[in-house]
XYZ file of C-alpha atoms in Angstrom:
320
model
C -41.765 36.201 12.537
C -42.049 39.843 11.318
C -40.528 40.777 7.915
C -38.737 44.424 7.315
C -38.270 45.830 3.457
C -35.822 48.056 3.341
C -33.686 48.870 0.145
C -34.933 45.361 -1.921
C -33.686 43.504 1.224
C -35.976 41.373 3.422
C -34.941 41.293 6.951
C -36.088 39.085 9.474
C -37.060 40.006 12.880
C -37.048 37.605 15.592
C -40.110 36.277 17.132
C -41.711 37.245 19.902
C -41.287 34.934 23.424
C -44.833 33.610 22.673
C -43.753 32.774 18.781
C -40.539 30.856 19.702
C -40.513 27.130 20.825
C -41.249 26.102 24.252
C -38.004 24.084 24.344
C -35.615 26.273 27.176
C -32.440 25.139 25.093
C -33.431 26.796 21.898
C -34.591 30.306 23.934
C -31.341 30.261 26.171
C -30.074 30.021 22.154
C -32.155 32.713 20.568
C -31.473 34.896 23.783
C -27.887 34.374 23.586
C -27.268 35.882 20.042
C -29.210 38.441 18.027
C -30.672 36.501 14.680
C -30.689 38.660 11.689
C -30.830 37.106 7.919
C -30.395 39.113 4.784
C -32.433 37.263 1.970
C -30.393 38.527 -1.454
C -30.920 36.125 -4.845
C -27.633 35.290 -4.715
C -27.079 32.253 -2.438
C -23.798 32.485 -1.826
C -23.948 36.407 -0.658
C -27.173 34.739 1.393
C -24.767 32.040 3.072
C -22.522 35.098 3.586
C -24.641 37.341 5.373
C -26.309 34.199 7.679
C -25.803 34.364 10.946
C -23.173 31.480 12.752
C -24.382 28.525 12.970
C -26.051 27.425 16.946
C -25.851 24.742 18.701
C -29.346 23.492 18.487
C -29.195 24.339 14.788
C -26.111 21.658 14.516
C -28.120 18.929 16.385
C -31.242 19.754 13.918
C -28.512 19.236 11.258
C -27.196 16.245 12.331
C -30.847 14.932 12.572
C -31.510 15.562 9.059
C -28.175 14.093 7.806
C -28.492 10.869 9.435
C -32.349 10.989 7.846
C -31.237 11.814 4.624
C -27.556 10.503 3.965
C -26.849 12.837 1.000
C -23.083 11.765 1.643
C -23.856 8.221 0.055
C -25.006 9.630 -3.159
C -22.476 9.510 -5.765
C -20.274 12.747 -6.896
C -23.100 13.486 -9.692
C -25.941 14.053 -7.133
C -23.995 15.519 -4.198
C -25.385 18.711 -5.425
C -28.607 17.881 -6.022
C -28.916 15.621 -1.873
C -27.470 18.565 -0.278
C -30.168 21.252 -1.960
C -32.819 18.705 -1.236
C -31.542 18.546 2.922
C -31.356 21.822 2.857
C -34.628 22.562 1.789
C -35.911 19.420 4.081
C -33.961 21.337 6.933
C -35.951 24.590 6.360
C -39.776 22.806 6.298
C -38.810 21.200 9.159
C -37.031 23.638 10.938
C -40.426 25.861 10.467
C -42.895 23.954 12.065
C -40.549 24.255 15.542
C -41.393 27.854 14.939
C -38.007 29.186 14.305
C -36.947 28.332 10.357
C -32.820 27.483 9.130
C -32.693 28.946 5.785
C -29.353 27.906 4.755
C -28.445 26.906 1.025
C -27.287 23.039 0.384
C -23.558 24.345 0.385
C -23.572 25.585 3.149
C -25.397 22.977 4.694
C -22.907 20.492 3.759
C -19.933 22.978 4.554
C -21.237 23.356 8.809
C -21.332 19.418 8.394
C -17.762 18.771 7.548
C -17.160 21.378 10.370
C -18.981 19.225 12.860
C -18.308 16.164 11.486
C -14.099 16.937 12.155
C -14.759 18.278 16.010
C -16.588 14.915 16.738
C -13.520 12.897 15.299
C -11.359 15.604 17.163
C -13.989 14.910 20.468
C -14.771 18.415 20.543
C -18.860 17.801 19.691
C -19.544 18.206 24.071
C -17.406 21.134 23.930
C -19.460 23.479 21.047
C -22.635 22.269 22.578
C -22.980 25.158 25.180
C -26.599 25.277 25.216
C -29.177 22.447 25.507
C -30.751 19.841 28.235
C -28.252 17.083 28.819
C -30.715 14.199 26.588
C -30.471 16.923 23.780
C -26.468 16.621 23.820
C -26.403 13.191 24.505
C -28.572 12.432 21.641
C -26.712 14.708 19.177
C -23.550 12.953 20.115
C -25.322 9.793 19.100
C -26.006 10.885 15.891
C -22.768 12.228 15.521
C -21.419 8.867 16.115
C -23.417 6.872 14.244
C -22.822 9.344 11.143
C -19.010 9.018 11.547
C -19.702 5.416 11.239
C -21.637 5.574 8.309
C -19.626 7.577 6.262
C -16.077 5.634 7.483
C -18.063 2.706 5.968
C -18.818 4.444 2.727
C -15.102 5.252 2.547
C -13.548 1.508 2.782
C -16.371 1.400 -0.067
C -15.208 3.293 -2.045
C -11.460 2.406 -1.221
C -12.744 -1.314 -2.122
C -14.649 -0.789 -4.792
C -11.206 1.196 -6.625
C -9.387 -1.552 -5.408
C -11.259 -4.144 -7.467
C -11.457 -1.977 -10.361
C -8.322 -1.804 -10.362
C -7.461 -5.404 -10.247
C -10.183 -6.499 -13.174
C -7.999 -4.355 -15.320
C -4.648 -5.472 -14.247
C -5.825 -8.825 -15.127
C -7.342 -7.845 -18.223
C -3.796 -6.444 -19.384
C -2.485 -9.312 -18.046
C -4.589 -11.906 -20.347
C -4.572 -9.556 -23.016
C -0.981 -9.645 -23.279
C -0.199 -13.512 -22.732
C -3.050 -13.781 -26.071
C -1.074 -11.418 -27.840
C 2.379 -13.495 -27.357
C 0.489 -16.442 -27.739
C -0.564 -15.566 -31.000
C 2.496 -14.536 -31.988
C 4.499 -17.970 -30.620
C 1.528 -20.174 -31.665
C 1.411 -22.360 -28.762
C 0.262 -21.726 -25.590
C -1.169 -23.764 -22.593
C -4.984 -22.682 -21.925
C -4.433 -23.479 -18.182
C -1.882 -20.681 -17.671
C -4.163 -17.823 -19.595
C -5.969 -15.523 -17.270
C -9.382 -15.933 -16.754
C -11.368 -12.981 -16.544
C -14.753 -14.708 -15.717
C -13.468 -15.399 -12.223
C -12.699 -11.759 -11.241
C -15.851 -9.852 -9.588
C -18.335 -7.825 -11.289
C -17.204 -9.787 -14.567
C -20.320 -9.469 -17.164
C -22.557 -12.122 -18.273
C -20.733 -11.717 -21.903
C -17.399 -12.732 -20.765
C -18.610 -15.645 -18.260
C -20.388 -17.109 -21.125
C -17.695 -16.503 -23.483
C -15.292 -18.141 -21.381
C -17.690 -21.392 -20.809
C -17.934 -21.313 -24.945
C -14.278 -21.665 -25.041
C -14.005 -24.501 -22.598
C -16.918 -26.360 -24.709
C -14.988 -25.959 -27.817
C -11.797 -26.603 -26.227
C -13.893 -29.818 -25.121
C -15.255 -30.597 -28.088
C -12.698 -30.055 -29.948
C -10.335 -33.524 -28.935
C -13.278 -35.732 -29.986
C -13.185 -34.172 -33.445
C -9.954 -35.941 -34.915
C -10.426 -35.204 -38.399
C -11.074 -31.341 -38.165
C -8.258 -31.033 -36.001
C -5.280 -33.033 -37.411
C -3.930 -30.033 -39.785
C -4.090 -27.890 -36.553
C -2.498 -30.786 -34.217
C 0.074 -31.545 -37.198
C 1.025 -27.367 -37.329
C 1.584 -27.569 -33.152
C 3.142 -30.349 -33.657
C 5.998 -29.172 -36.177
C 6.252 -25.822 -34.476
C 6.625 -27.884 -30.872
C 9.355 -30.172 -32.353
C 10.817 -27.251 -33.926
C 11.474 -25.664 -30.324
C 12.257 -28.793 -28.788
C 15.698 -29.481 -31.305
C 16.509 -25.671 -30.492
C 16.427 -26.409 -26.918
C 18.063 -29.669 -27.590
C 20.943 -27.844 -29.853
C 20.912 -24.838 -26.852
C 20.976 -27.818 -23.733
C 23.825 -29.360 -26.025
C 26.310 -26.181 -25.848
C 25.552 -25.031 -22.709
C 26.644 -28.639 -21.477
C 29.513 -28.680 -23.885
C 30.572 -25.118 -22.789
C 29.882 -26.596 -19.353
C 32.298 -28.976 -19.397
C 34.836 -26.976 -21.060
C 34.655 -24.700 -17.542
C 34.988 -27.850 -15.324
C 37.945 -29.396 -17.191
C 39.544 -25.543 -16.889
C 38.825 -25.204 -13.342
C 40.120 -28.635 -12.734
C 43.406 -28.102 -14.341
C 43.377 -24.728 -12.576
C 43.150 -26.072 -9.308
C 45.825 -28.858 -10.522
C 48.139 -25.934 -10.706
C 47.875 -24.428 -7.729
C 47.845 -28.053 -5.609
C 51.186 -28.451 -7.449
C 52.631 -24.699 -6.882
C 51.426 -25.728 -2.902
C 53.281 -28.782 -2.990
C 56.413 -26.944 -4.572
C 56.579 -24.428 -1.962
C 56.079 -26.806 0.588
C 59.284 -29.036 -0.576
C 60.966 -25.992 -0.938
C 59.900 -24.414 2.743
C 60.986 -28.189 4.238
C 64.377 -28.359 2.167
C 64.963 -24.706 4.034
C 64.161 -26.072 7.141
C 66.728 -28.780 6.990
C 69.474 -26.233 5.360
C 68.708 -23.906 8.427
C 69.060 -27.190 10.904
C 72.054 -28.229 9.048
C 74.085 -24.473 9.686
C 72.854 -24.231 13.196
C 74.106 -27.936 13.937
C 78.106 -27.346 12.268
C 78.072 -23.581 13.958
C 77.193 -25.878 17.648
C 79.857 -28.450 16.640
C 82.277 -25.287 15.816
C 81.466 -23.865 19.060
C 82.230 -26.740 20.900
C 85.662 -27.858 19.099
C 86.218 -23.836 19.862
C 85.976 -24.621 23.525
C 87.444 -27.917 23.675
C 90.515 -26.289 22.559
C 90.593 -23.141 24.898
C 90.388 -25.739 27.658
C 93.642 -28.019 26.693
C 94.932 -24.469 25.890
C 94.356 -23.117 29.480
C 95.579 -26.535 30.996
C 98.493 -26.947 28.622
C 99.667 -23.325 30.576
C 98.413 -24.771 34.033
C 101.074 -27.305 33.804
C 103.915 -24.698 32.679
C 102.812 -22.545 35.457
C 103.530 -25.504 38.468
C 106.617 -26.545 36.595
C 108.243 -22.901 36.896
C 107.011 -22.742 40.310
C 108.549 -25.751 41.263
């Protein structure tokens, strides 16, 4: 490849048929756009002035990623794995005869590009140039890389998650120590135990197995232990007659409630039975009316019939 000064700038010139690899994808490529690269100190004004990335540049990409993996490395040497695939990229790249001089950022950049059109199924689609095992393999790769790196995510996401948790419980047992040292009794089964959460340290596994020894130990040792047995002892007979004293209201005020909602409902059985009597007594009053206004009725009638036969009679005697 030829190399033009002009102005402090380098530019490249592209090589010759006989220079450029005897693969027909990547000369349908180099035919198919002009290559031109500006080298400038600056790397970003260098990633600038680059020409777009092609096709068979992306599969040599993907290649190299799935090689090198710089997107395992933790945030502190992201920098550092990108530089070192870019600069893998370029040595390899050179011995095909046609070089990709492209800065780690940028390098990483063209792979998150890629890396969304394969999850978008687009990877066929920007692969315009290159025999079909070329593409087929690329895809491969592609797949295989999305793999990886959801893997790496559920990781990560796993790894937070258990972080996380340890200090949740942590807090947690820190807390129930502080208001057990603060109430002075407190049963050792219930407290957290940190040992059993993952990625606990060797300090705090042993530490815990010390305090089940002592804890142990301590029960054959009567006669270190009695002042210490005697203090729980007054402080847990001490609660027990203030929950005793507390149980003995609550019941007291408990029956106090019954007997009130007994007499309560006393009340209203009896206002019941009062309006029934005095429903029934108007029932019979109502019975009583309607039977003397029948009675009327009928002593009514009996006397408009003598009445009407009383003037019968008169009538025949006239007539006769």
């Amino acid at each position: 490849m030829a190399t033009i000064t002009h102005m402090g700038l380098r530019r490249r010139i592209p090589p010759s048929e006989s220079e450029r690899p005897s693969s027909p994808a990547v000369e349908g490529e180099e035919s198919s756009a002009s290559i031109e690269e500006v080298s400038i100190p600056n790397s970003q004004s260098k990633n600038a002035s680059s020409p777009r990335w092609l096709p068979w540049q992306d599969r040599f990409l993907a290649a190299e990623v799935i090689k090198l993996r710089p997107f395992l490395e933790n945030r502190r040497d992201t920098l550092q794995a990108w530089e070192q695939l870019a600069d893998t990229l370029h040595k390899d790249s050179r011995r095909t005869g046609t070089m990709i001089d492209r800065t780690g950022p940028a390098c990483r950049q063209r792979f998150k590009k890629i890396l969304q059109a394969h999850k978008q199924n687009e990877t066929r689609s920007l692969q315009k140039t290159g025999t079909d095992e070329e593409v087929d393999e690329h895809v491969q790769n592609m797949t295989d890389i999305v793999a990886l790196v959801d893997a790496h995510e559920e990781e990560k996401t796993q790894k937070s998650f258990s972080v996380k948790q340890r200090k949740s419980t942590e807090k947690e047992a820190a807390l129930e120590l502080r208001k057990a040292s603060m109430l002075g009794i407190v049963n050792r089964e219930k407290l957290s135990d940190v040992s059993q959460l993952d990625g606990a340290s060797v300090r705090e596994k042993q530490g815990q197995r010390k305090r089940k020894r002592q804890s142990a130990g301590s029960s054959d040792d009567n006669k270190e232990n009695i002042p210490t047995i005697a203090k729980r002892s007054r402080g847990q007979s001490a609660i027990e007659r203030v929950l005793e004293q507390r149980q003995v209201k609550d019941t007291k005020l408990l029956q106090e409630v019954r007997e009130w909602e007994d007499h309560h409902q006393q009340e209203i059985v009896g206002g019941i039975d009062r309006l029934s009597n005095s429903i029934a007594a108007l029932v019979d009053l109502n019975k009583a009316q309607i039977e003397r206004e029948n009675e009327r009725k009928a002593d009514e009638r009996a006397r408009e019939s003598q009445i009407f036969d009383l003037m019968k009679t008169v009538l025949q005697q006239k007539n006769n």
